[in-house]
Amino acid sequence: SPVMPRVRFDALYLIGLGLLCVGAAVYVLTAHSGQNDLQAQVRAVKRLDQIPFDGQQAFDYLSTICALGPRVSGTPGMQKQQALLTEHFEKLGGKVTRQEFQVRHPLDGSAVSLCNLIVSWHPERKRRYLLCAHYDTRPYPDRDPVNPRGEFVGANDGGSGVALLMELAKHIPTLNGSHGVDFVLFDGEELVYNEQTDKYFLGSEYFARAHAADKNRPAYRHGLLFDMVAGADLRIYLEGNSMKFAPRQAGELWLRAEKLGVREFVRQVKHTVNDDHIPLNEIARIPTFDVIDFDYPHWHTRQDTPGNCSALSLAKVGWVVLEWLKIAVR
């Protein structure tokens, strides 16, 4: 899960305001794309069954993932999830690659085997887009007011981004364009028992360093990170670090949401968080922004369950991303 950074970038709020000008230009460039179809879809924005992204199926995937129980890095629950996801994406035509590495367990120093799952669509294409999420769960619900060492299934924090990508995978083969798409599911985002000493973002940092060292690395235009996108009371603000590293790219997605009438995307900066997009930006130099509802009230508690998530939220986020992708991959 994301963490609040120790250093705030106050200037990012000014940058966020400047996005209004940049976004206006992007809006003009894309305003005529599929206008009639989009206008018809906007009128149906409150109807789950009429949004052209199956939020109910995404929610069912979310429930299936959570039924596995906790998916802590290196545990049987994570291994079951890896098998489930590999089968799912391969059936839909994705090329699944396991990026395996080891870390030391924060408690006893033993070796823990971690694995990023990389799913590639049109792998022969050099120019690509990166869509990612973490798929491990925190060991404990450390912010739970009653039992901070209870069971944590991570429905929104750990499951929602995965479920979104599982449903989005059905649409990727139908996209026409010259760009390929990679999904990356990061392991070890929060193999954290002590916030003061344990390291976050193990999988994304490993991926970023491998990408930076690869002379034949793919040419990613930019990346999107999904984290907590299924909350029942969804509000997704522009995020501060995203506005530092990828303001234009983030602005394009939020403007697409505005055009579709998806009001849950709020085009102003509210939070600045550290998340898996930091290594992608700072190490891999891939302009990446975070799509995150950081106001989710059940963050790191036992109440982060499918019952506090929404099929409609998943439908709206998936719809916005799909419409954005249709333009981006051209």
Short mmCIF file of C-alpha atoms in Angstrom, two decimals:
data_model
loop_
_atom_site.label_atom_id
_atom_site.label_comp_id
_atom_site.label_asym_id
_atom_site.label_seq_id
_atom_site.Cartn_x
_atom_site.Cartn_y
_atom_site.Cartn_z
CA SER A 1 0.00 0.00 0.00
CA PRO A 2 1.14 3.59 -0.44
CA VAL A 3 2.76 5.62 2.29
CA MET A 4 2.82 9.33 2.96
CA PRO A 5 6.27 10.69 2.07
CA ARG A 6 8.50 12.17 4.70
CA VAL A 7 9.06 15.22 2.51
CA ARG A 8 6.16 17.14 1.03
CA PHE A 9 6.52 18.82 -2.38
CA ASP A 10 4.48 21.98 -1.72
CA ALA A 11 5.31 23.29 -5.17
CA LEU A 12 3.43 20.37 -6.65
CA TYR A 13 0.16 22.09 -5.89
CA LEU A 14 1.20 24.94 -8.15
CA ILE A 15 2.18 22.40 -10.79
CA GLY A 16 -1.25 20.84 -10.41
CA LEU A 17 -2.86 24.16 -11.16
CA GLY A 18 -0.62 24.54 -14.19
CA LEU A 19 -2.02 21.26 -15.49
CA LEU A 20 -5.23 23.08 -16.29
CA CYS A 21 -3.45 24.87 -19.10
CA VAL A 22 -1.70 21.73 -20.33
CA GLY A 23 -4.90 19.75 -20.07
CA ALA A 24 -6.83 22.24 -22.12
CA ALA A 25 -4.48 21.65 -25.03
CA VAL A 26 -4.82 17.88 -24.69
CA TYR A 27 -8.59 18.24 -24.56
CA VAL A 28 -8.63 20.15 -27.85
CA LEU A 29 -6.54 17.46 -29.52
CA THR A 30 -8.80 14.61 -28.40
CA ALA A 31 -12.18 16.28 -28.26
CA HIS A 32 -13.42 14.94 -31.59
CA SER A 33 -12.40 11.32 -31.05
CA GLY A 34 -15.46 9.11 -31.00
CA GLN A 35 -17.59 12.03 -29.87
CA ASN A 36 -21.01 10.57 -30.68
CA ASP A 37 -20.28 7.23 -29.00
CA LEU A 38 -18.88 8.91 -25.92
CA GLN A 39 -21.86 11.22 -25.58
CA ALA A 40 -24.17 8.22 -25.60
CA GLN A 41 -22.05 6.51 -22.95
CA VAL A 42 -21.96 9.59 -20.72
CA ARG A 43 -25.75 9.49 -20.45
CA ALA A 44 -25.42 5.96 -19.03
CA VAL A 45 -22.63 6.72 -16.55
CA LYS A 46 -24.74 5.83 -13.51
CA ARG A 47 -25.94 2.53 -14.98
CA LEU A 48 -23.59 -0.35 -14.26
CA ASP A 49 -25.10 -2.52 -16.98
CA GLN A 50 -24.60 0.16 -19.63
CA ILE A 51 -21.00 1.17 -18.92
CA PRO A 52 -18.86 -0.51 -21.60
CA PHE A 53 -16.57 -2.12 -19.03
CA ASP A 54 -17.82 -5.08 -17.01
CA GLY A 55 -17.46 -3.86 -13.45
CA GLN A 56 -19.47 -6.77 -12.08
CA GLN A 57 -17.06 -9.27 -13.61
CA ALA A 58 -14.12 -7.27 -12.25
CA PHE A 59 -15.78 -7.35 -8.83
CA ASP A 60 -16.23 -11.12 -9.13
CA TYR A 61 -12.51 -11.41 -9.85
CA LEU A 62 -11.85 -9.29 -6.76
CA SER A 63 -13.98 -11.63 -4.65
CA THR A 64 -12.20 -14.69 -6.06
CA ILE A 65 -8.81 -13.21 -5.20
CA CYS A 66 -9.88 -12.38 -1.65
CA ALA A 67 -11.28 -15.89 -1.20
CA LEU A 68 -7.67 -17.10 -1.40
CA GLY A 69 -7.08 -15.30 1.89
CA PRO A 70 -3.98 -13.19 2.61
CA ARG A 71 -1.48 -13.07 -0.26
CA VAL A 72 1.68 -12.09 1.62
CA SER A 73 4.89 -12.36 -0.39
CA GLY A 74 6.37 -15.86 -0.38
CA THR A 75 3.34 -17.56 1.18
CA PRO A 76 1.04 -20.28 -0.20
CA GLY A 77 -1.71 -17.69 -0.67
CA MET A 78 0.53 -15.70 -3.01
CA GLN A 79 1.52 -18.85 -4.91
CA LYS A 80 -2.13 -19.74 -5.46
CA GLN A 81 -2.78 -16.24 -6.75
CA GLN A 82 0.17 -16.45 -9.15
CA ALA A 83 -1.17 -19.70 -10.61
CA LEU A 84 -4.67 -18.23 -10.97
CA LEU A 85 -3.44 -15.09 -12.69
CA THR A 86 -1.03 -16.88 -15.00
CA GLU A 87 -3.83 -19.13 -16.24
CA HIS A 88 -6.21 -16.19 -16.62
CA PHE A 89 -3.93 -13.97 -18.66
CA GLU A 90 -2.58 -16.76 -20.85
CA LYS A 91 -6.12 -17.82 -21.77
CA LEU A 92 -6.71 -14.26 -22.98
CA GLY A 93 -3.60 -14.28 -25.18
CA GLY A 94 -1.14 -12.50 -22.91
CA LYS A 95 2.49 -13.61 -22.71
CA VAL A 96 3.24 -14.12 -19.01
CA THR A 97 6.82 -13.79 -17.76
CA ARG A 98 7.90 -14.43 -14.19
CA GLN A 99 10.52 -11.98 -12.91
CA GLU A 100 11.85 -13.83 -9.88
CA PHE A 101 14.17 -12.56 -7.15
CA GLN A 102 14.86 -13.05 -3.46
CA VAL A 103 14.88 -10.76 -0.45
CA ARG A 104 15.57 -11.19 3.24
CA HIS A 105 12.56 -11.59 5.48
CA PRO A 106 12.23 -8.49 7.68
CA LEU A 107 11.71 -10.53 10.86
CA ASP A 108 14.20 -13.41 10.74
CA GLY A 109 16.44 -12.70 7.74
CA SER A 110 15.45 -15.90 5.92
CA ALA A 111 15.23 -15.92 2.13
CA VAL A 112 11.86 -15.00 0.66
CA SER A 113 11.16 -15.76 -3.01
CA LEU A 114 9.34 -12.91 -4.75
CA CYS A 115 7.98 -12.76 -8.27
CA ASN A 116 6.74 -9.91 -10.44
CA LEU A 117 4.30 -11.09 -13.11
CA ILE A 118 4.75 -9.36 -16.48
CA VAL A 119 1.96 -9.81 -19.02
CA SER A 120 2.79 -8.62 -22.54
CA TRP A 121 0.44 -7.84 -25.41
CA HIS A 122 2.03 -7.50 -28.85
CA PRO A 123 5.52 -8.12 -27.39
CA GLU A 124 7.12 -7.50 -30.78
CA ARG A 125 6.30 -3.79 -30.59
CA LYS A 126 9.12 -1.65 -29.23
CA ARG A 127 6.98 1.32 -28.18
CA ARG A 128 4.80 0.35 -25.26
CA TYR A 129 2.58 1.44 -22.39
CA LEU A 130 2.92 0.13 -18.85
CA LEU A 131 -0.08 -0.59 -16.61
CA CYS A 132 0.72 -1.91 -13.16
CA ALA A 133 -0.45 -2.67 -9.64
CA HIS A 134 0.89 -4.51 -6.61
CA TYR A 135 -0.64 -7.90 -5.87
CA ASP A 136 0.75 -8.76 -2.47
CA THR A 137 -1.03 -8.00 0.78
CA ARG A 138 0.31 -6.49 3.96
CA PRO A 139 1.09 -9.08 6.68
CA TYR A 140 -1.31 -7.50 9.17
CA PRO A 141 -4.07 -4.86 9.28
CA ASP A 142 -1.78 -2.59 11.30
CA ARG A 143 -4.22 0.34 11.38
CA ASP A 144 -7.15 -1.71 12.63
CA PRO A 145 -8.44 -0.12 15.87
CA VAL A 146 -9.46 -3.46 17.40
CA ASN A 147 -7.06 -6.14 16.16
CA PRO A 148 -3.99 -4.80 14.30
CA ARG A 149 -2.59 -8.34 14.11
CA GLY A 150 -5.71 -9.91 12.64
CA GLU A 151 -6.31 -11.27 9.13
CA PHE A 152 -5.93 -8.86 6.23
CA VAL A 153 -7.33 -9.85 2.82
CA GLY A 154 -6.60 -6.54 1.07
CA ALA A 155 -9.67 -6.26 -1.16
CA ASN A 156 -9.05 -2.67 -2.24
CA ASP A 157 -5.41 -2.44 -1.17
CA GLY A 158 -3.87 -5.28 -3.16
CA GLY A 159 -6.87 -6.79 -4.92
CA SER A 160 -8.60 -3.97 -6.79
CA GLY A 161 -5.79 -3.16 -9.21
CA VAL A 162 -5.38 -6.84 -10.02
CA ALA A 163 -9.10 -7.32 -10.63
CA LEU A 164 -9.20 -4.25 -12.86
CA LEU A 165 -6.34 -5.57 -14.99
CA MET A 166 -7.95 -9.01 -15.19
CA GLU A 167 -11.04 -7.50 -16.81
CA LEU A 168 -9.11 -4.95 -18.86
CA ALA A 169 -7.13 -7.83 -20.38
CA LYS A 170 -10.18 -8.85 -22.38
CA HIS A 171 -10.09 -5.54 -24.26
CA ILE A 172 -6.36 -5.24 -25.00
CA PRO A 173 -6.32 -7.59 -28.04
CA THR A 174 -9.04 -5.49 -29.69
CA LEU A 175 -7.10 -2.21 -29.49
CA ASN A 176 -5.81 -1.04 -32.85
CA GLY A 177 -2.54 0.84 -32.92
CA SER A 178 1.23 0.73 -33.15
CA HIS A 179 1.98 0.40 -29.42
CA GLY A 180 2.17 -2.67 -27.24
CA VAL A 181 0.92 -2.91 -23.67
CA ASP A 182 2.51 -4.53 -20.65
CA PHE A 183 0.77 -5.32 -17.38
CA VAL A 184 3.10 -5.69 -14.40
CA LEU A 185 1.97 -7.04 -11.04
CA PHE A 186 4.50 -6.10 -8.39
CA ASP A 187 5.36 -8.40 -5.51
CA GLY A 188 6.75 -7.14 -2.21
CA GLU A 189 5.11 -3.73 -2.29
CA GLU A 190 4.43 -4.06 1.42
CA LEU A 191 6.38 -6.88 3.00
CA VAL A 192 6.43 -4.57 5.98
CA TYR A 193 6.22 -5.50 9.66
CA ASN A 194 7.85 -2.34 11.00
CA GLU A 195 7.16 0.91 9.15
CA GLN A 196 10.27 2.52 10.59
CA THR A 197 12.77 -0.09 9.44
CA ASP A 198 11.28 -2.32 6.72
CA LYS A 199 11.54 -1.43 3.05
CA TYR A 200 8.56 -0.84 0.78
CA PHE A 201 8.29 -1.28 -3.02
CA LEU A 202 10.62 -4.26 -3.40
CA GLY A 203 9.05 -5.52 -6.61
CA SER A 204 8.78 -2.20 -8.40
CA GLU A 205 12.35 -1.30 -7.47
CA TYR A 206 13.62 -4.63 -8.80
CA PHE A 207 11.66 -4.15 -12.02
CA ALA A 208 12.92 -0.58 -12.39
CA ARG A 209 16.57 -1.54 -11.92
CA ALA A 210 16.28 -4.43 -14.37
CA HIS A 211 14.65 -2.13 -16.90
CA ALA A 212 17.35 0.53 -16.51
CA ALA A 213 20.11 -2.06 -16.99
CA ASP A 214 18.54 -3.70 -20.06
CA LYS A 215 20.13 -2.40 -23.28
CA ASN A 216 17.19 -3.81 -25.25
CA ARG A 217 14.58 -2.47 -22.88
CA PRO A 218 11.12 -1.58 -24.22
CA ALA A 219 10.47 2.08 -24.96
CA TYR A 220 7.67 2.85 -22.52
CA ARG A 221 5.83 6.04 -23.37
CA HIS A 222 4.55 6.20 -19.82
CA GLY A 223 2.96 4.15 -17.09
CA LEU A 224 -0.18 4.00 -14.96
CA LEU A 225 -0.20 2.57 -11.46
CA PHE A 226 -3.50 1.40 -9.95
CA ASP A 227 -3.86 1.27 -6.17
CA MET A 228 -7.16 1.27 -4.26
CA VAL A 229 -9.60 1.87 -7.12
CA ALA A 230 -12.65 -0.08 -5.92
CA GLY A 231 -13.84 1.76 -2.82
CA ALA A 232 -17.60 2.16 -2.50
CA ASP A 233 -17.25 5.94 -2.00
CA LEU A 234 -14.68 6.46 -4.74
CA ARG A 235 -12.78 9.75 -5.04
CA ILE A 236 -9.59 9.78 -7.11
CA TYR A 237 -7.64 13.03 -6.89
CA LEU A 238 -4.54 13.92 -8.82
CA GLU A 239 -1.58 12.79 -6.72
CA GLY A 240 1.34 15.04 -5.81
CA ASN A 241 4.32 12.92 -6.87
CA SER A 242 2.53 12.08 -10.12
CA MET A 243 2.29 15.79 -10.81
CA LYS A 244 6.03 16.08 -10.29
CA PHE A 245 6.99 13.25 -12.63
CA ALA A 246 4.16 12.89 -15.16
CA PRO A 247 1.79 15.90 -15.07
CA ARG A 248 0.87 15.85 -18.75
CA GLN A 249 0.21 12.12 -18.79
CA ALA A 250 -1.93 12.25 -15.66
CA GLY A 251 -3.82 15.23 -17.04
CA GLU A 252 -4.80 13.31 -20.15
CA LEU A 253 -6.48 10.57 -18.10
CA TRP A 254 -8.32 12.97 -15.80
CA LEU A 255 -9.53 14.97 -18.79
CA ARG A 256 -10.80 11.77 -20.37
CA ALA A 257 -12.74 11.05 -17.17
CA GLU A 258 -14.14 14.58 -17.22
CA LYS A 259 -15.25 14.16 -20.82
CA LEU A 260 -16.98 10.90 -19.94
CA GLY A 261 -18.74 12.49 -17.00
CA VAL A 262 -17.01 10.26 -14.43
CA ARG A 263 -16.99 12.71 -11.53
CA GLU A 264 -15.12 10.38 -9.21
CA PHE A 265 -11.92 11.60 -10.86
CA VAL A 266 -11.28 15.00 -9.25
CA ARG A 267 -8.87 17.22 -11.21
CA GLN A 268 -7.05 18.73 -8.25
CA VAL A 269 -4.17 17.61 -6.05
CA LYS A 270 -5.07 16.45 -2.55
CA HIS A 271 -2.47 13.91 -1.39
CA THR A 272 1.22 13.31 -2.02
CA VAL A 273 2.10 9.66 -1.50
CA ASN A 274 5.00 7.32 -2.03
CA ASP A 275 3.96 4.28 -4.03
CA ASP A 276 5.29 1.89 -6.67
CA HIS A 277 5.44 4.74 -9.19
CA ILE A 278 8.44 6.28 -7.39
CA PRO A 279 11.03 3.64 -8.49
CA LEU A 280 9.52 3.63 -11.98
CA ASN A 281 10.08 7.36 -12.27
CA GLU A 282 13.35 7.78 -10.40
CA ILE A 283 15.19 4.60 -11.46
CA ALA A 284 13.59 3.40 -14.70
CA ARG A 285 12.83 6.94 -15.93
CA ILE A 286 9.35 5.88 -17.04
CA PRO A 287 6.92 8.80 -16.55
CA THR A 288 4.35 7.11 -14.34
CA PHE A 289 1.38 8.41 -12.41
CA ASP A 290 -0.70 6.93 -9.62
CA VAL A 291 -4.44 6.33 -9.87
CA ILE A 292 -5.36 6.00 -6.20
CA ASP A 293 -8.20 6.72 -3.80
CA PHE A 294 -6.14 7.62 -0.75
CA ASP A 295 -9.25 8.59 1.24
CA TYR A 296 -10.42 4.96 1.44
CA PRO A 297 -11.59 4.67 5.06
CA HIS A 298 -10.68 0.99 5.53
CA TRP A 299 -7.00 1.28 4.58
CA HIS A 300 -4.90 -1.31 6.47
CA THR A 301 -7.82 -2.56 8.53
CA ARG A 302 -9.71 -5.85 8.73
CA GLN A 303 -12.62 -4.08 7.04
CA ASP A 304 -10.81 -3.89 3.69
CA THR A 305 -13.09 -6.58 2.29
CA PRO A 306 -15.14 -6.99 -0.90
CA GLY A 307 -18.17 -5.79 1.06
CA ASN A 308 -16.63 -2.31 1.20
CA CYS A 309 -15.80 -2.30 -2.51
CA SER A 310 -18.00 -1.54 -5.51
CA ALA A 311 -18.54 -3.03 -8.93
CA LEU A 312 -19.63 0.41 -10.14
CA SER A 313 -16.33 1.96 -9.02
CA LEU A 314 -14.39 -0.70 -10.92
CA ALA A 315 -16.59 -0.15 -13.98
CA LYS A 316 -15.98 3.60 -13.99
CA VAL A 317 -12.22 3.37 -13.54
CA GLY A 318 -11.96 0.62 -16.15
CA TRP A 319 -14.08 2.61 -18.60
CA VAL A 320 -11.95 5.73 -18.25
CA VAL A 321 -8.72 3.77 -18.71
CA LEU A 322 -10.08 1.84 -21.69
CA GLU A 323 -11.18 5.01 -23.49
CA TRP A 324 -7.81 6.60 -22.74
CA LEU A 325 -5.99 3.56 -24.08
CA LYS A 326 -7.93 3.62 -27.34
CA ILE A 327 -6.32 6.97 -28.09
CA ALA A 328 -2.92 6.32 -26.50
CA VAL A 329 -1.97 3.16 -28.40
CA ARG A 330 -2.53 4.62 -31.85
#
